[in-house]
mmCIF file of C-alpha atoms in Angstrom:
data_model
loop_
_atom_site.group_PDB
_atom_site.id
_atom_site.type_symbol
_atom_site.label_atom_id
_atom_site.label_comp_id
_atom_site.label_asym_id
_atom_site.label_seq_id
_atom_site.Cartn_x
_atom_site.Cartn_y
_atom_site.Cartn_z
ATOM 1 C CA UNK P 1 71.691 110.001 110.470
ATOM 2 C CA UNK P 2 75.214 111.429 110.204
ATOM 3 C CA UNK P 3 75.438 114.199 112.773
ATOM 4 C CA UNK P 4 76.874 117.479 111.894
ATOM 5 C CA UNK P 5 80.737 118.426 112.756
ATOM 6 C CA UNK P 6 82.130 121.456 112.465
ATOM 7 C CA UNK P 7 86.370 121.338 112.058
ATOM 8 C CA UNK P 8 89.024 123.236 114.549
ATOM 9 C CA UNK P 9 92.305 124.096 113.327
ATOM 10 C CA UNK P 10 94.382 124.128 116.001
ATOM 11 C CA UNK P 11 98.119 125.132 116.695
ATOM 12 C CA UNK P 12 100.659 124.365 119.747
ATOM 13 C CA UNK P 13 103.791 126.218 120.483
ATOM 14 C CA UNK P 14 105.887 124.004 123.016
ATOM 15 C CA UNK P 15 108.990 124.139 124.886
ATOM 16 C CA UNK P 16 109.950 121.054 123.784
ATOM 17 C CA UNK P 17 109.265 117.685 122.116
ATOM 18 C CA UNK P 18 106.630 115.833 124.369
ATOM 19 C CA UNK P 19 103.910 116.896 127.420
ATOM 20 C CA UNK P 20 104.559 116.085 131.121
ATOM 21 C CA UNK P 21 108.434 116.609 130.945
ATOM 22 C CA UNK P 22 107.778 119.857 128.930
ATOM 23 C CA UNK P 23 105.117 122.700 128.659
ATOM 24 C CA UNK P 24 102.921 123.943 126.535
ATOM 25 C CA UNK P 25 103.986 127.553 126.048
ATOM 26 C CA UNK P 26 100.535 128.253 124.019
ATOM 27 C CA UNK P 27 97.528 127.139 121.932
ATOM 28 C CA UNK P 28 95.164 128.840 119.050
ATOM 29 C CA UNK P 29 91.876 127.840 117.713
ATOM 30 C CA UNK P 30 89.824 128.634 114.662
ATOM 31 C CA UNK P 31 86.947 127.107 113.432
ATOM 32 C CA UNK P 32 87.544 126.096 109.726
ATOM 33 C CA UNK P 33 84.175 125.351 108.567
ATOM 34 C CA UNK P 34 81.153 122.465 109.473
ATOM 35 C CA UNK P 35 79.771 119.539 107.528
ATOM 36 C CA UNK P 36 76.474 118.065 107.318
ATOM 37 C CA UNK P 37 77.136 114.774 106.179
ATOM 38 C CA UNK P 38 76.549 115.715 103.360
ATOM 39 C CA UNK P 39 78.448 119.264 102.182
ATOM 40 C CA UNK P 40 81.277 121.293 103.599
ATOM 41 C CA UNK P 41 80.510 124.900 104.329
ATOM 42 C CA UNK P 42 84.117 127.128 104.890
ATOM 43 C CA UNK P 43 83.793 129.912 107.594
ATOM 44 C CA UNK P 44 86.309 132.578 108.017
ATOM 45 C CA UNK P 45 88.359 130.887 110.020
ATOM 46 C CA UNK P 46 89.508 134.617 112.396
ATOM 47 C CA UNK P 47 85.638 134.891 112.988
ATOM 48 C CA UNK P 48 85.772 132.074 115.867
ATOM 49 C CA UNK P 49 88.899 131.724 117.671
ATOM 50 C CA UNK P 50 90.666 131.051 120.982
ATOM 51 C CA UNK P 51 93.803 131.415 122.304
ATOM 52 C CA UNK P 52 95.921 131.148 125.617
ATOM 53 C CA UNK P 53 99.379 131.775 126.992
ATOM 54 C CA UNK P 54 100.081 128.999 130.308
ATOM 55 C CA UNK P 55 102.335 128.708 132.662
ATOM 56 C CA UNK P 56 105.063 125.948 132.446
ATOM 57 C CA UNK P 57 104.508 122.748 134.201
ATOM 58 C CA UNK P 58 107.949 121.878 134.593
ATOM 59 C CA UNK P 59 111.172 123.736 135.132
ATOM 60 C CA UNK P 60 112.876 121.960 132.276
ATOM 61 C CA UNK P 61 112.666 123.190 128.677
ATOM 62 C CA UNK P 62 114.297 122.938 125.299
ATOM 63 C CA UNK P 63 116.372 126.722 124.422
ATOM 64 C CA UNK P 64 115.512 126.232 120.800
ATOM 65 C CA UNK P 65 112.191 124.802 120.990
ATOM 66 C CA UNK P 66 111.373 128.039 122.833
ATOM 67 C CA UNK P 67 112.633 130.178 120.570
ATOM 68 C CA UNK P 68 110.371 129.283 117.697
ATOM 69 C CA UNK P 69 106.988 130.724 119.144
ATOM 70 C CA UNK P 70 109.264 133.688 120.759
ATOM 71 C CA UNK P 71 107.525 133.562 123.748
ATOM 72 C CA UNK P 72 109.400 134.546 127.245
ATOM 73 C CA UNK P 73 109.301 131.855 129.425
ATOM 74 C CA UNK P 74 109.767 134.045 132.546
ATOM 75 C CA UNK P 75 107.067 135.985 131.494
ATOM 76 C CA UNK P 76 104.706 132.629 131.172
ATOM 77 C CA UNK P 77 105.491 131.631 134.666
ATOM 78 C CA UNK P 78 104.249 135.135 135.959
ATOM 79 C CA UNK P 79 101.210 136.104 133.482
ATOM 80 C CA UNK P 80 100.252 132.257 131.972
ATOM 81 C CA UNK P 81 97.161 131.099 132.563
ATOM 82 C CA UNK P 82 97.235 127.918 135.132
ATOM 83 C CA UNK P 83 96.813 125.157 132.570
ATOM 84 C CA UNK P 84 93.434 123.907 134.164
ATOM 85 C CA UNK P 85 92.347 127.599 133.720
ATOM 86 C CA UNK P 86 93.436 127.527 130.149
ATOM 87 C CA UNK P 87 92.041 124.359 129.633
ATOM 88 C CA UNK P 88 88.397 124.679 131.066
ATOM 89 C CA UNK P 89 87.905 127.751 128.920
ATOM 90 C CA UNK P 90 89.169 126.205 126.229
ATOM 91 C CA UNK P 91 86.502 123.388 126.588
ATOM 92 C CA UNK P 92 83.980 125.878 127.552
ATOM 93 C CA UNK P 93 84.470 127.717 124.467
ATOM 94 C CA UNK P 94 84.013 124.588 122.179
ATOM 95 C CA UNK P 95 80.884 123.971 124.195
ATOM 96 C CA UNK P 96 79.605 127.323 123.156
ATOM 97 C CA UNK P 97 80.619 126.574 119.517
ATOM 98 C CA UNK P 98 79.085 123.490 119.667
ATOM 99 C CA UNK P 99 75.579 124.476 120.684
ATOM 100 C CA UNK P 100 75.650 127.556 118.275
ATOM 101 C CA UNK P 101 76.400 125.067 115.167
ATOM 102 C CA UNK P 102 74.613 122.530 116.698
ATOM 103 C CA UNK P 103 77.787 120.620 115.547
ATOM 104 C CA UNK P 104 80.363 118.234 117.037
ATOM 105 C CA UNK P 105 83.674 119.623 117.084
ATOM 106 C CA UNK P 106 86.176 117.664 114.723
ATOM 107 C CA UNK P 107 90.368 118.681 116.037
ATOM 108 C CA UNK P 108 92.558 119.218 112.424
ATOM 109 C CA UNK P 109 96.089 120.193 112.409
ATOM 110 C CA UNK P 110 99.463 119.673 110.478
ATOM 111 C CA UNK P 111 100.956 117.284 111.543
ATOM 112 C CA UNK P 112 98.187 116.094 113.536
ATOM 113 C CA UNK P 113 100.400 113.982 115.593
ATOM 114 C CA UNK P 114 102.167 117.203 117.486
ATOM 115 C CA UNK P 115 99.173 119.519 117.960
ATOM 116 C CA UNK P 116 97.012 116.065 119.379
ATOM 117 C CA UNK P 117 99.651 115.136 121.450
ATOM 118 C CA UNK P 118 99.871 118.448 123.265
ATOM 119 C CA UNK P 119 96.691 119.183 123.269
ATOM 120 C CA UNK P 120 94.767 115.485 124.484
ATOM 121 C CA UNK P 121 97.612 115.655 127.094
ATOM 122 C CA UNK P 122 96.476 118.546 128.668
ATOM 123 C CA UNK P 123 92.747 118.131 128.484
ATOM 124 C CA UNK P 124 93.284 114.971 129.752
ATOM 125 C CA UNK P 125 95.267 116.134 132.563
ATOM 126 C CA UNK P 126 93.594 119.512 133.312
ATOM 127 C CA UNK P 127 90.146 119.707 131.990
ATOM 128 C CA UNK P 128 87.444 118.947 134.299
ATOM 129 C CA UNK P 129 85.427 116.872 131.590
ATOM 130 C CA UNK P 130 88.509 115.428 129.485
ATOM 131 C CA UNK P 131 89.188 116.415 125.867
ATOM 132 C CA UNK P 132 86.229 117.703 124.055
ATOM 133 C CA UNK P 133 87.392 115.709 121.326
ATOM 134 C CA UNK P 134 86.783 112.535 122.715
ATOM 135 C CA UNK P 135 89.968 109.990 122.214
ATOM 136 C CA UNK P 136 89.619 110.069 118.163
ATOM 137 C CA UNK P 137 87.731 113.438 116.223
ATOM 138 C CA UNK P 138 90.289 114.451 114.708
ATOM 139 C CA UNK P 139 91.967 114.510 110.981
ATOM 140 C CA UNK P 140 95.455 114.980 110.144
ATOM 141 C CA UNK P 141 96.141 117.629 107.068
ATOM 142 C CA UNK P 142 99.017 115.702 105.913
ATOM 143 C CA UNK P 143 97.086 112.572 105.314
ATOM 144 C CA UNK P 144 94.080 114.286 103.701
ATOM 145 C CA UNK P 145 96.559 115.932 100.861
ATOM 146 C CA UNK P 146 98.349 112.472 100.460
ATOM 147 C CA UNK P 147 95.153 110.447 99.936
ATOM 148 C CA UNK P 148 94.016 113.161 97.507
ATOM 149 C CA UNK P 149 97.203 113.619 95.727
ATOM 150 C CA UNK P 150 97.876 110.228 95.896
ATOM 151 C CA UNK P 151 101.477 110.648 97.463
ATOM 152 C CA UNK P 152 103.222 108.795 100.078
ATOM 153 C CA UNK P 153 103.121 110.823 103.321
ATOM 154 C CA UNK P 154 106.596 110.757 103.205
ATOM 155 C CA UNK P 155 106.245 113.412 100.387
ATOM 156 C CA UNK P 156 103.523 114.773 101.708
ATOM 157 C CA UNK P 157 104.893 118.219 102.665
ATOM 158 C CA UNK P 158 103.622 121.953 102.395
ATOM 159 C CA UNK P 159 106.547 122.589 99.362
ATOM 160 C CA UNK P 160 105.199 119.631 97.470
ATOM 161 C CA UNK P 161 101.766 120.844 97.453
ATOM 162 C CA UNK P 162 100.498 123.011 94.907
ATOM 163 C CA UNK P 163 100.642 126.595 95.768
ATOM 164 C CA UNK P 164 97.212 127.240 95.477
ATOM 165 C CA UNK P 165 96.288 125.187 98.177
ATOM 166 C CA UNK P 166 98.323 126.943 100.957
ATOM 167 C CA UNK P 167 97.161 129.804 102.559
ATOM 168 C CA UNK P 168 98.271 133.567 101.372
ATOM 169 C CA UNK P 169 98.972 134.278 105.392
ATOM 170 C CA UNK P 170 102.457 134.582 106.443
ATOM 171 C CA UNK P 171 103.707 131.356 109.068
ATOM 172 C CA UNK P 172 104.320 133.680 112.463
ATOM 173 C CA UNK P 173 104.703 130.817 114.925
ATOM 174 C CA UNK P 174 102.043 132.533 116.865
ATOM 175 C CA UNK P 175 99.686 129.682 117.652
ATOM 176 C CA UNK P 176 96.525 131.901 116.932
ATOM 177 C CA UNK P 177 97.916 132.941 114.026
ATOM 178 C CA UNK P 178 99.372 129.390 113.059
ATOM 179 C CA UNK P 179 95.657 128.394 113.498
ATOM 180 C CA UNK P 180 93.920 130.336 111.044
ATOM 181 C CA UNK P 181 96.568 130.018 108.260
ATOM 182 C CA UNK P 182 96.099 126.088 108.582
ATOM 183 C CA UNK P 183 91.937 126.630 108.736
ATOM 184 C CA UNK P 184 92.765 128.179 105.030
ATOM 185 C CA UNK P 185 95.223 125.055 103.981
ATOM 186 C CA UNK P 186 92.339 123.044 105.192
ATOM 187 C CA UNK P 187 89.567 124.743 103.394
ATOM 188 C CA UNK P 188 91.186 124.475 100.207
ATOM 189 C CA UNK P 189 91.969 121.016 100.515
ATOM 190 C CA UNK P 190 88.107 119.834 101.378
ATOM 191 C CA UNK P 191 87.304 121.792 98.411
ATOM 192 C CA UNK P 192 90.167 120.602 96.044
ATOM 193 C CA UNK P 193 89.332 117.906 93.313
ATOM 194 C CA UNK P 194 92.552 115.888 92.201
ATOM 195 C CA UNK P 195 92.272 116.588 88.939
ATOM 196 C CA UNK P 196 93.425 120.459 89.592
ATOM 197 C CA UNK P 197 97.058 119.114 89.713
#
């Protein structure tokens, strides 16, 4: 019997390109929607969220990766939560999720290979029970629109996709924010049938 998952868009803002010599300036999380095995069921993705600004981890940082999620650094290292604060409520929170949905929580983001990175670092490294994730639940946005469009992932991108598929929300480079405009992309792709292009 195929257990039920329910899908997290999630979004990292960073202070530069990789965890451990960098930070992660801030996360967001919105549940998408679950699936039964069987059907996918959208939610509104701003209904279940979570979000956290952390401390650095490091004293060394990338100018202009900062200045995309316009978040003060200084004011990170004195109001950011400690990342295994962050963390543990961030796991805690999924918990919560999970028993409500009676779900297993699946991690999506575009490109997956950024938002995973960040974020399996840091549960790995701060969480008291790991990433909630396990080493593999997780689906990358890119790769579901190439399979269905049947495009190399190399064309894969948001401006080649048809505009009905992206979300109406503006891109704010507020993780939160971020988040819930990708839980939209993602809705629209599960439901999207190939022959809409």
């Amino acid at each position: 019997m195929t257990k039920t998952e329910f899908y997290v868009s999630a979004d990292v803002e960073a202070d530069g390109p990789l965890p451990g010599p960098f930070s992660m300036s801030s996360f967001g999380l919105a549940v998408a929607g679950v699936r039964d095995g069987v059907a996918f069921q959208a939610f509104d993705p701003a209904e279940r969220t979570f979000y956290a600004e952390l401390k650095p981890i490091s004293d060394a940082y990338d100018p202009e990766a900062l200045a995309i999620s316009g978040l003060d650094r200084g004011r990170l290292t004195r109001e950011g939560q400690k990342p295994t604060q962050a963390m543990n409520a961030a796991a805690d929170w999924l918990a919560t999720v999970s028993d409500e949905l009676d779900a297993a929580p699946v991690f999506v983001a575009y490109p997956l290979g950024y938002d995973w990175m960040w974020m399996y670092w840091y549960f790995m490294q701060f969480a008291s029970n790991g990433s909630p994730f396990g080493h593999s639940r997780c689906l990358d946005l890119k790769t579901l629109y190439a399979t269905k469009a049947d495009s190399p992932i190399i064309g894969s991108t948001k401006r080649s996709m048809p505009r009905h598929l992206l979300s109406s929300r503006p891109h704010t480079h507020n993780a939160l924010d971020d988040a819930i405009e990708q839980a939209e992309l993602f809705q629209n792709l599960m439901h999207w049938n190939r022959s809409e292009l």
